[in-house]
């Protein structure tokens, strides 16, 4: 699609969003003049503004999510409070039992925090062993707590909710954690801690009957980030969690290499990757405010864009950031590489810091416009060389969303098998790389 046609389509979608929600379209103070070779979208309405119109309160307006006064006295995974809620899939009430647990976890600096998980139990009897649990980490990829699955499962707007039905139909319980926390971290090891503590929480609720259950993890893209970090941290952080296997896809390994790719202008479809760096910057600025400091690194226009996406869900973050490289908004002489501590934070939170001690199934596309294989395969090699119980393959079709679909059926089959007690199968590393080095998105 030509650039002019693409802009017309996106602007039409934006106009529909504005007309259908009654929310103001743009703030006149938002940068009005973007460079002509960049995304020209004005400021978009935010998803939380739309959620405010629904009868279910958003987490920042719901006292159920509040910290207890004595939070530090709680153990990681200890339940603060619980409640029964209605799960909706694509807006339609779904006939399952759903309980939400608010529990204590730790942030990336090991400070105590609370976050929530949603446990869904089907009405299918399970006999012969404790009911297995599939922990489904959605690609939250957002900066506002209204986008977290504990809220969107109630409103029926969780974008990946239909995928869980195939595990539910087999009788497995489903755990869906808010693994980015209510302040929405992104691609840090805190995600792994919150996944593991969500599993401790469901084990700690005897009414669920899942105390002795075997558990498998699933996640794609941002959901893979939380899943694989939980697998890496299990042995040292939560050895009490009985993890049988983890399957992920479309997840960056080397965050510094991913940042180097996503901050720059990229040709064609690969230019959509620019939004991931805006999302990463806005999120990491919450965890590391002295290092990811917009006022120190970015121009006034760049600071406005970061401020604008501090309270959005993935869809409008993506529309705001595509074809808008953050490198064009650094102050003179500033860059991620020159900013003290930035690259170290990215390295510290890159995969491979620990090696999982449980089986892994991992896939990636041979071409991915958002997360090129070049930022994944070196980490896969590290896992392999360090003895991980790994099954890795490159899907021989291109594009990030396409590969979410092509890798999902094998993921369902493999996790279902290990949850039923079958062997995870032999290790292998099939990293097919047909594209020439340096090809955009390769």
CSV table of C-alpha atoms in Angstrom, one decimal:
chain,number,residue,atom,x,y,z
A,1,UNK,CA,0.0,0.0,0.0
A,2,UNK,CA,1.4,3.4,-0.9
A,3,UNK,CA,2.1,5.9,1.9
A,4,UNK,CA,-0.7,8.2,0.9
A,5,UNK,CA,-3.2,5.4,0.8
A,6,UNK,CA,-2.0,4.1,4.2
A,7,UNK,CA,-2.4,7.5,5.8
A,8,UNK,CA,-6.0,7.8,4.5
A,9,UNK,CA,-6.9,4.4,5.9
A,10,UNK,CA,-5.4,5.2,9.3
A,11,UNK,CA,-7.0,8.7,9.4
A,12,UNK,CA,-10.4,7.1,8.6
A,13,UNK,CA,-10.0,4.7,11.5
A,14,UNK,CA,-9.0,7.5,13.8
A,15,UNK,CA,-12.1,9.5,12.7
A,16,UNK,CA,-14.3,6.6,13.5
A,17,UNK,CA,-12.8,6.2,16.9
A,18,UNK,CA,-13.4,9.9,17.7
A,19,UNK,CA,-16.9,9.9,16.4
A,20,UNK,CA,-17.9,6.7,18.1
A,21,UNK,CA,-16.6,7.7,21.6
A,22,UNK,CA,-17.3,11.3,21.9
A,23,UNK,CA,-13.8,12.0,23.0
A,24,UNK,CA,-11.9,15.0,21.8
A,25,UNK,CA,-9.7,14.2,18.9
A,26,UNK,CA,-6.5,16.1,19.7
A,27,UNK,CA,-4.8,18.5,22.0
A,28,UNK,CA,-3.7,21.6,20.1
A,29,UNK,CA,-0.4,21.5,22.1
A,30,UNK,CA,0.5,18.1,20.7
A,31,UNK,CA,3.3,18.5,18.2
A,32,UNK,CA,1.4,19.7,15.1
A,33,UNK,CA,4.1,19.5,12.5
A,34,UNK,CA,5.9,16.2,12.1
A,35,UNK,CA,8.6,15.8,9.5
A,36,UNK,CA,7.0,15.0,6.1
A,37,UNK,CA,8.6,11.5,6.0
A,38,UNK,CA,7.1,10.5,9.3
A,39,UNK,CA,3.7,9.3,10.5
A,40,UNK,CA,1.4,12.4,10.3
A,41,UNK,CA,-1.3,11.2,12.8
A,42,UNK,CA,-2.5,13.8,15.3
A,43,UNK,CA,-3.1,13.0,18.9
A,44,UNK,CA,-5.5,10.1,19.2
A,45,UNK,CA,-8.2,9.4,21.8
A,46,UNK,CA,-6.9,6.9,24.4
A,47,UNK,CA,-8.5,3.5,25.2
A,48,UNK,CA,-8.8,4.3,28.9
A,49,UNK,CA,-11.0,7.3,27.9
A,50,UNK,CA,-13.3,4.8,26.2
A,51,UNK,CA,-13.1,2.4,29.2
A,52,UNK,CA,-14.3,5.2,31.5
A,53,UNK,CA,-17.6,5.0,29.6
A,54,UNK,CA,-18.2,1.4,30.6
A,55,UNK,CA,-20.0,0.3,33.9
A,56,UNK,CA,-17.0,-1.7,35.1
A,57,UNK,CA,-14.5,0.6,36.9
A,58,UNK,CA,-11.0,0.9,35.6
A,59,UNK,CA,-8.3,-0.3,38.1
A,60,UNK,CA,-7.2,3.2,39.0
A,61,UNK,CA,-10.8,3.9,40.0
A,62,UNK,CA,-11.4,0.5,41.7
A,63,UNK,CA,-10.4,0.3,45.4
A,64,UNK,CA,-10.1,-3.5,45.1
A,65,UNK,CA,-6.6,-2.9,43.6
A,66,UNK,CA,-5.4,-0.7,46.4
A,67,UNK,CA,-2.2,-1.6,48.3
A,68,UNK,CA,-2.7,-2.8,51.9
A,69,UNK,CA,-1.3,-0.6,54.6
A,70,UNK,CA,1.2,-3.3,55.6
A,71,UNK,CA,2.2,-4.5,52.2
A,72,UNK,CA,5.8,-5.1,53.1
A,73,UNK,CA,4.7,-7.7,55.7
A,74,UNK,CA,3.2,-9.9,53.0
A,75,UNK,CA,5.2,-12.7,51.4
A,76,UNK,CA,5.6,-12.8,47.6
A,77,UNK,CA,2.6,-14.6,46.2
A,78,UNK,CA,0.5,-14.0,49.4
A,79,UNK,CA,-3.1,-13.1,48.6
A,80,UNK,CA,-4.2,-9.6,49.7
A,81,UNK,CA,-7.8,-10.0,48.7
A,82,UNK,CA,-10.0,-12.0,46.2
A,83,UNK,CA,-13.3,-11.7,44.3
A,84,UNK,CA,-15.5,-13.5,41.8
A,85,UNK,CA,-16.1,-11.8,38.5
A,86,UNK,CA,-17.7,-12.4,35.1
A,87,UNK,CA,-15.4,-13.3,32.2
A,88,UNK,CA,-16.4,-12.1,28.8
A,89,UNK,CA,-14.9,-13.2,25.5
A,90,UNK,CA,-15.4,-10.7,22.6
A,91,UNK,CA,-17.9,-8.9,24.8
A,92,UNK,CA,-20.0,-12.0,25.5
A,93,UNK,CA,-20.4,-13.5,29.0
A,94,UNK,CA,-18.5,-16.8,29.1
A,95,UNK,CA,-19.8,-19.8,31.2
A,96,UNK,CA,-16.8,-20.4,33.4
A,97,UNK,CA,-15.9,-19.8,37.1
A,98,UNK,CA,-13.6,-16.8,37.4
A,99,UNK,CA,-11.8,-15.6,40.5
A,100,UNK,CA,-9.4,-12.7,40.7
A,101,UNK,CA,-6.6,-12.6,43.3
A,102,UNK,CA,-4.7,-9.5,44.3
A,103,UNK,CA,-1.3,-10.5,45.6
A,104,UNK,CA,2.1,-9.2,46.7
A,105,UNK,CA,5.0,-9.4,44.3
A,106,UNK,CA,8.3,-7.5,43.8
A,107,UNK,CA,9.3,-4.9,41.2
A,108,UNK,CA,12.6,-4.9,39.3
A,109,UNK,CA,14.3,-3.3,42.3
A,110,UNK,CA,12.8,-5.8,44.7
A,111,UNK,CA,10.4,-3.3,46.2
A,112,UNK,CA,7.1,-4.8,47.3
A,113,UNK,CA,4.1,-4.2,45.0
A,114,UNK,CA,0.7,-5.6,44.4
A,115,UNK,CA,-0.8,-6.8,41.2
A,116,UNK,CA,-3.7,-9.1,40.1
A,117,UNK,CA,-4.3,-12.3,38.4
A,118,UNK,CA,-7.4,-13.9,36.9
A,119,UNK,CA,-8.0,-17.6,37.4
A,120,UNK,CA,-10.5,-19.2,35.1
A,121,UNK,CA,-11.8,-22.7,35.8
A,122,UNK,CA,-14.1,-24.5,33.3
A,123,UNK,CA,-17.0,-26.6,34.4
A,124,UNK,CA,-15.4,-29.7,33.0
A,125,UNK,CA,-14.7,-32.4,35.6
A,126,UNK,CA,-11.0,-33.4,36.1
A,127,UNK,CA,-10.1,-36.7,37.7
A,128,UNK,CA,-7.0,-38.7,38.5
A,129,UNK,CA,-4.7,-35.8,39.3
A,130,UNK,CA,-4.9,-32.1,40.3
A,131,UNK,CA,-6.3,-30.0,37.5
A,132,UNK,CA,-3.4,-28.7,35.4
A,133,UNK,CA,-2.9,-24.9,34.9
A,134,UNK,CA,-2.0,-23.1,31.7
A,135,UNK,CA,-0.6,-19.6,32.6
A,136,UNK,CA,-1.5,-17.4,29.7
A,137,UNK,CA,0.6,-14.2,29.5
A,138,UNK,CA,-1.1,-11.8,27.1
A,139,UNK,CA,1.0,-9.3,25.1
A,140,UNK,CA,-0.2,-6.4,27.2
A,141,UNK,CA,2.2,-3.9,25.7
A,142,UNK,CA,0.5,-0.9,27.3
A,143,UNK,CA,1.1,1.9,29.7
A,144,UNK,CA,-2.2,2.1,31.5
A,145,UNK,CA,-3.7,-0.3,34.1
A,146,UNK,CA,-7.0,-0.2,32.3
A,147,UNK,CA,-5.4,-2.3,29.5
A,148,UNK,CA,-4.4,-5.1,31.9
A,149,UNK,CA,-6.3,-8.4,31.5
A,150,UNK,CA,-7.9,-8.4,35.0
A,151,UNK,CA,-9.9,-5.5,33.6
A,152,UNK,CA,-10.2,-6.4,29.9
A,153,UNK,CA,-11.4,-9.9,30.7
A,154,UNK,CA,-14.3,-8.3,32.5
A,155,UNK,CA,-15.1,-5.9,29.7
A,156,UNK,CA,-14.7,-8.5,27.0
A,157,UNK,CA,-11.9,-6.5,25.2
A,158,UNK,CA,-8.9,-8.7,26.0
A,159,UNK,CA,-7.5,-9.1,22.5
A,160,UNK,CA,-6.2,-12.6,23.0
A,161,UNK,CA,-9.1,-14.0,25.0
A,162,UNK,CA,-10.4,-16.3,22.3
A,163,UNK,CA,-7.1,-18.2,22.2
A,164,UNK,CA,-7.6,-19.5,25.8
A,165,UNK,CA,-10.7,-21.4,24.8
A,166,UNK,CA,-8.8,-24.3,23.3
A,167,UNK,CA,-7.1,-25.0,26.7
A,168,UNK,CA,-10.3,-24.5,28.6
A,169,UNK,CA,-12.1,-27.0,26.4
A,170,UNK,CA,-9.6,-29.7,27.5
A,171,UNK,CA,-10.5,-29.0,31.2
A,172,UNK,CA,-7.3,-27.0,32.1
A,173,UNK,CA,-7.6,-24.0,34.5
A,174,UNK,CA,-6.2,-20.8,33.0
A,175,UNK,CA,-4.2,-18.2,34.9
A,176,UNK,CA,-4.0,-14.7,33.3
A,177,UNK,CA,-1.7,-12.4,35.3
A,178,UNK,CA,-1.3,-8.7,35.1
A,179,UNK,CA,2.4,-9.4,34.8
A,180,UNK,CA,3.3,-5.8,34.0
A,181,UNK,CA,1.9,-4.6,37.3
A,182,UNK,CA,-0.5,-1.8,37.8
A,183,UNK,CA,2.2,0.7,36.8
A,184,UNK,CA,2.9,-1.3,33.6
A,185,UNK,CA,6.5,-2.2,33.3
A,186,UNK,CA,7.8,-3.6,30.0
A,187,UNK,CA,10.5,-6.2,29.2
A,188,UNK,CA,12.1,-6.3,32.6
A,189,UNK,CA,12.7,-9.2,35.0
A,190,UNK,CA,9.9,-7.8,37.2
A,191,UNK,CA,7.5,-9.5,34.7
A,192,UNK,CA,8.9,-12.9,35.5
A,193,UNK,CA,8.6,-12.2,39.2
A,194,UNK,CA,4.9,-11.2,38.8
A,195,UNK,CA,4.1,-14.3,36.7
A,196,UNK,CA,5.7,-16.6,39.3
A,197,UNK,CA,4.0,-14.8,42.2
A,198,UNK,CA,0.6,-15.1,40.4
A,199,UNK,CA,1.2,-18.9,40.4
A,200,UNK,CA,2.0,-18.9,44.0
A,201,UNK,CA,-1.2,-16.9,44.7
A,202,UNK,CA,-3.4,-19.5,42.9
A,203,UNK,CA,-1.6,-22.2,44.8
A,204,UNK,CA,-2.3,-20.3,48.1
A,205,UNK,CA,-6.1,-20.3,47.5
A,206,UNK,CA,-7.3,-23.7,48.7
A,207,UNK,CA,-10.8,-23.1,47.3
A,208,UNK,CA,-9.4,-23.3,43.8
A,209,UNK,CA,-8.1,-26.8,44.3
A,210,UNK,CA,-4.9,-26.0,42.3
A,211,UNK,CA,-2.3,-26.2,45.1
A,212,UNK,CA,-0.6,-29.2,43.7
A,213,UNK,CA,-1.2,-28.6,40.0
A,214,UNK,CA,1.4,-28.8,37.3
A,215,UNK,CA,1.8,-25.6,35.3
A,216,UNK,CA,2.8,-24.6,31.8
A,217,UNK,CA,3.5,-21.1,30.5
A,218,UNK,CA,2.4,-19.6,27.2
A,219,UNK,CA,3.1,-16.2,25.7
A,220,UNK,CA,3.7,-14.5,22.3
A,221,UNK,CA,5.6,-11.2,21.8
A,222,UNK,CA,5.2,-9.2,25.0
A,223,UNK,CA,3.5,-12.2,26.5
A,224,UNK,CA,6.6,-14.3,25.7
A,225,UNK,CA,8.6,-11.7,27.6
A,226,UNK,CA,6.8,-12.4,30.8
A,227,UNK,CA,6.7,-16.2,30.2
A,228,UNK,CA,10.4,-16.7,29.5
A,229,UNK,CA,11.6,-14.4,32.3
A,230,UNK,CA,9.4,-16.5,34.7
A,231,UNK,CA,11.1,-19.6,33.4
A,232,UNK,CA,14.5,-18.1,33.8
A,233,UNK,CA,13.8,-17.0,37.4
A,234,UNK,CA,11.9,-20.0,38.6
A,235,UNK,CA,14.9,-21.9,40.1
A,236,UNK,CA,16.2,-18.9,42.1
A,237,UNK,CA,13.0,-16.9,42.8
A,238,UNK,CA,10.2,-19.5,43.1
A,239,UNK,CA,11.4,-23.1,43.2
A,240,UNK,CA,8.0,-24.0,44.9
A,241,UNK,CA,6.3,-23.4,41.5
A,242,UNK,CA,5.9,-26.7,39.7
A,243,UNK,CA,6.7,-25.7,36.1
A,244,UNK,CA,6.4,-28.4,33.4
A,245,UNK,CA,7.2,-26.3,30.4
A,246,UNK,CA,7.2,-22.9,28.7
A,247,UNK,CA,6.4,-22.0,25.1
A,248,UNK,CA,7.0,-18.6,23.6
A,249,UNK,CA,7.4,-16.9,20.3
A,250,UNK,CA,8.1,-13.5,18.8
A,251,UNK,CA,10.1,-12.3,21.8
A,252,UNK,CA,13.3,-10.1,21.7
A,253,UNK,CA,16.4,-11.6,23.3
A,254,UNK,CA,18.9,-8.7,23.2
A,255,UNK,CA,17.1,-5.5,24.2
A,256,UNK,CA,20.0,-3.3,23.3
A,257,UNK,CA,20.1,-4.7,19.8
A,258,UNK,CA,16.3,-4.4,19.6
A,259,UNK,CA,16.5,-0.8,20.6
A,260,UNK,CA,19.2,-0.1,18.1
A,261,UNK,CA,16.9,-1.4,15.4
A,262,UNK,CA,13.7,0.2,16.5
A,263,UNK,CA,14.9,3.8,17.2
A,264,UNK,CA,16.0,4.4,13.6
A,265,UNK,CA,14.0,4.9,10.4
A,266,UNK,CA,13.3,1.6,8.7
A,267,UNK,CA,12.0,1.0,5.1
A,268,UNK,CA,8.6,-0.4,4.3
A,269,UNK,CA,6.7,-2.4,6.9
A,270,UNK,CA,9.8,-2.5,9.2
A,271,UNK,CA,9.1,1.1,10.0
A,272,UNK,CA,6.2,0.0,12.1
A,273,UNK,CA,8.8,-1.2,14.6
A,274,UNK,CA,9.4,2.4,15.7
A,275,UNK,CA,6.5,2.3,18.1
A,276,UNK,CA,8.2,-0.3,20.3
A,277,UNK,CA,10.9,2.1,21.3
A,278,UNK,CA,8.4,4.8,22.3
A,279,UNK,CA,6.5,2.1,24.4
A,280,UNK,CA,9.8,0.9,25.9
A,281,UNK,CA,11.0,4.4,26.7
A,282,UNK,CA,7.7,5.5,28.4
A,283,UNK,CA,7.6,2.2,30.4
A,284,UNK,CA,11.2,2.1,31.4
A,285,UNK,CA,11.1,5.7,32.5
A,286,UNK,CA,8.8,4.6,35.4
A,287,UNK,CA,11.2,1.9,36.6
A,288,UNK,CA,14.4,3.9,35.9
A,289,UNK,CA,13.4,7.6,36.0
A,290,UNK,CA,16.9,8.9,36.5
A,291,UNK,CA,18.2,6.9,33.5
A,292,UNK,CA,15.3,7.1,31.0
A,293,UNK,CA,14.7,10.8,31.5
A,294,UNK,CA,12.7,12.4,28.7
A,295,UNK,CA,13.7,15.9,29.8
A,296,UNK,CA,17.4,15.0,29.6
A,297,UNK,CA,17.3,13.0,26.4
A,298,UNK,CA,14.5,14.2,24.2
A,299,UNK,CA,13.4,17.5,22.5
A,300,UNK,CA,10.3,19.2,23.7
A,301,UNK,CA,8.3,17.5,20.9
A,302,UNK,CA,9.7,14.1,22.0
A,303,UNK,CA,8.8,14.8,25.6
A,304,UNK,CA,5.2,15.5,24.5
A,305,UNK,CA,5.0,12.2,22.6
A,306,UNK,CA,6.3,10.3,25.6
A,307,UNK,CA,3.8,12.1,27.9
A,308,UNK,CA,1.0,11.4,25.5
A,309,UNK,CA,1.6,7.6,25.5
A,310,UNK,CA,2.0,7.3,29.2
A,311,UNK,CA,-1.7,6.2,29.6
A,312,UNK,CA,-2.6,4.2,26.5
A,313,UNK,CA,-3.2,0.6,25.4
A,314,UNK,CA,-1.2,-1.1,22.7
A,315,UNK,CA,-3.4,-0.1,19.7
A,316,UNK,CA,-3.0,3.7,20.0
A,317,UNK,CA,0.6,3.4,21.2
A,318,UNK,CA,1.3,1.6,18.0
A,319,UNK,CA,-0.6,4.1,15.8
A,320,UNK,CA,1.2,7.0,17.5
A,321,UNK,CA,4.7,5.5,17.2
A,322,UNK,CA,4.8,3.7,13.8
A,323,UNK,CA,7.0,5.5,11.2
A,324,UNK,CA,8.1,8.0,13.9
A,325,UNK,CA,11.7,7.1,14.9
A,326,UNK,CA,12.6,8.3,18.3
A,327,UNK,CA,16.1,9.0,17.1
A,328,UNK,CA,14.6,12.1,15.4
A,329,UNK,CA,13.7,13.5,18.8
A,330,UNK,CA,17.0,13.2,20.7
A,331,UNK,CA,18.5,16.5,21.9
A,332,UNK,CA,21.6,17.5,20.0
A,333,UNK,CA,24.5,15.3,21.0
A,334,UNK,CA,22.2,12.9,22.9
A,335,UNK,CA,21.4,9.2,22.1
A,336,UNK,CA,20.6,6.0,23.9
A,337,UNK,CA,24.2,4.9,23.5
A,338,UNK,CA,25.6,8.1,25.1
A,339,UNK,CA,23.1,8.3,27.9
A,340,UNK,CA,24.6,7.0,31.1
A,341,UNK,CA,23.1,3.7,32.2
A,342,UNK,CA,20.7,3.2,29.4
A,343,UNK,CA,22.5,0.4,27.6
A,344,UNK,CA,23.3,-1.2,31.0
A,345,UNK,CA,19.6,-1.3,31.9
A,346,UNK,CA,18.8,-2.9,28.5
A,347,UNK,CA,21.6,-5.5,28.9
A,348,UNK,CA,20.6,-6.3,32.5
A,349,UNK,CA,17.0,-7.0,31.4
A,350,UNK,CA,17.9,-8.9,28.2
A,351,UNK,CA,17.2,-12.7,28.1
A,352,UNK,CA,19.9,-15.2,29.0
A,353,UNK,CA,20.8,-13.7,32.4
A,354,UNK,CA,19.6,-17.1,33.8
A,355,UNK,CA,18.9,-20.3,32.0
A,356,UNK,CA,15.6,-22.0,32.6
A,357,UNK,CA,15.7,-25.4,34.3
A,358,UNK,CA,12.5,-26.7,32.7
A,359,UNK,CA,11.6,-27.5,29.1
A,360,UNK,CA,11.1,-24.8,26.5
A,361,UNK,CA,9.4,-24.6,23.1
A,362,UNK,CA,10.4,-21.4,21.3
A,363,UNK,CA,9.6,-20.2,17.8
A,364,UNK,CA,10.3,-17.1,15.7
A,365,UNK,CA,9.6,-16.0,12.2
A,366,UNK,CA,12.3,-16.0,9.6
A,367,UNK,CA,11.4,-12.4,9.0
A,368,UNK,CA,9.8,-10.1,11.6
A,369,UNK,CA,9.2,-6.4,11.1
A,370,UNK,CA,9.0,-5.7,14.9
A,371,UNK,CA,11.5,-8.2,16.3
A,372,UNK,CA,14.1,-9.3,13.7
A,373,UNK,CA,15.6,-12.7,14.2
A,374,UNK,CA,19.0,-11.0,14.5
A,375,UNK,CA,18.0,-9.9,18.1
A,376,UNK,CA,16.8,-13.4,19.0
A,377,UNK,CA,19.1,-16.0,17.5
A,378,UNK,CA,22.2,-15.1,19.5
A,379,UNK,CA,20.2,-15.6,22.7
A,380,UNK,CA,18.9,-18.9,21.4
A,381,UNK,CA,22.5,-19.9,20.8
A,382,UNK,CA,23.4,-18.9,24.4
A,383,UNK,CA,20.6,-21.1,25.7
A,384,UNK,CA,21.7,-24.0,23.6
A,385,UNK,CA,25.4,-23.7,24.6
A,386,UNK,CA,24.5,-23.4,28.2
A,387,UNK,CA,22.5,-26.6,28.2
A,388,UNK,CA,18.9,-25.4,28.2
A,389,UNK,CA,16.2,-28.0,27.6
A,390,UNK,CA,15.3,-26.2,24.3
A,391,UNK,CA,13.2,-26.9,21.2
A,392,UNK,CA,13.7,-23.9,18.9
A,393,UNK,CA,12.5,-23.5,15.3
A,394,UNK,CA,12.2,-20.8,12.8
A,395,UNK,CA,8.7,-20.5,11.2
A,396,UNK,CA,9.2,-20.4,7.4
A,397,UNK,CA,6.7,-17.5,6.8
A,398,UNK,CA,7.2,-13.8,7.4
A,399,UNK,CA,5.6,-11.1,9.6
A,400,UNK,CA,5.0,-10.7,13.3
A,401,UNK,CA,1.2,-11.3,13.6
A,402,UNK,CA,1.3,-14.1,10.9
A,403,UNK,CA,3.8,-15.9,13.1
A,404,UNK,CA,1.7,-15.5,16.2
A,405,UNK,CA,-0.9,-17.5,14.3
A,406,UNK,CA,1.3,-20.1,12.7
A,407,UNK,CA,3.1,-20.9,16.0
A,408,UNK,CA,0.0,-21.1,18.2
A,409,UNK,CA,-1.3,-24.5,17.2
A,410,UNK,CA,2.0,-26.3,18.0
A,411,UNK,CA,2.1,-24.3,21.2
A,412,UNK,CA,-1.3,-25.6,22.2
A,413,UNK,CA,-0.4,-29.2,21.3
A,414,UNK,CA,2.9,-29.1,23.2
A,415,UNK,CA,1.7,-27.4,26.3
A,416,UNK,CA,-1.3,-29.7,26.4
A,417,UNK,CA,0.9,-32.7,26.2
A,418,UNK,CA,3.3,-31.7,29.0
A,419,UNK,CA,0.3,-30.7,31.2
A,420,UNK,CA,-1.0,-34.3,30.8
A,421,UNK,CA,2.3,-35.7,31.9
A,422,UNK,CA,3.8,-36.6,28.5
A,423,UNK,CA,7.5,-36.1,27.8
A,424,UNK,CA,8.4,-32.8,26.2
A,425,UNK,CA,10.3,-34.5,23.4
A,426,UNK,CA,13.9,-34.3,22.2
A,427,UNK,CA,15.9,-31.1,22.1
A,428,UNK,CA,16.6,-29.4,18.8
A,429,UNK,CA,17.7,-26.1,17.3
A,430,UNK,CA,16.4,-25.4,13.8
A,431,UNK,CA,17.2,-21.8,13.1
A,432,UNK,CA,16.5,-21.5,9.4
A,433,UNK,CA,18.0,-18.2,8.1
A,434,UNK,CA,17.5,-17.7,4.3
A,435,UNK,CA,17.7,-13.9,4.2
A,436,UNK,CA,21.0,-12.1,3.6
A,437,UNK,CA,22.6,-10.3,6.6
A,438,UNK,CA,21.4,-6.8,6.9
A,439,UNK,CA,18.1,-7.3,5.2
A,440,UNK,CA,15.6,-5.1,7.1
A,441,UNK,CA,13.7,-7.3,9.6
A,442,UNK,CA,16.0,-10.3,9.1
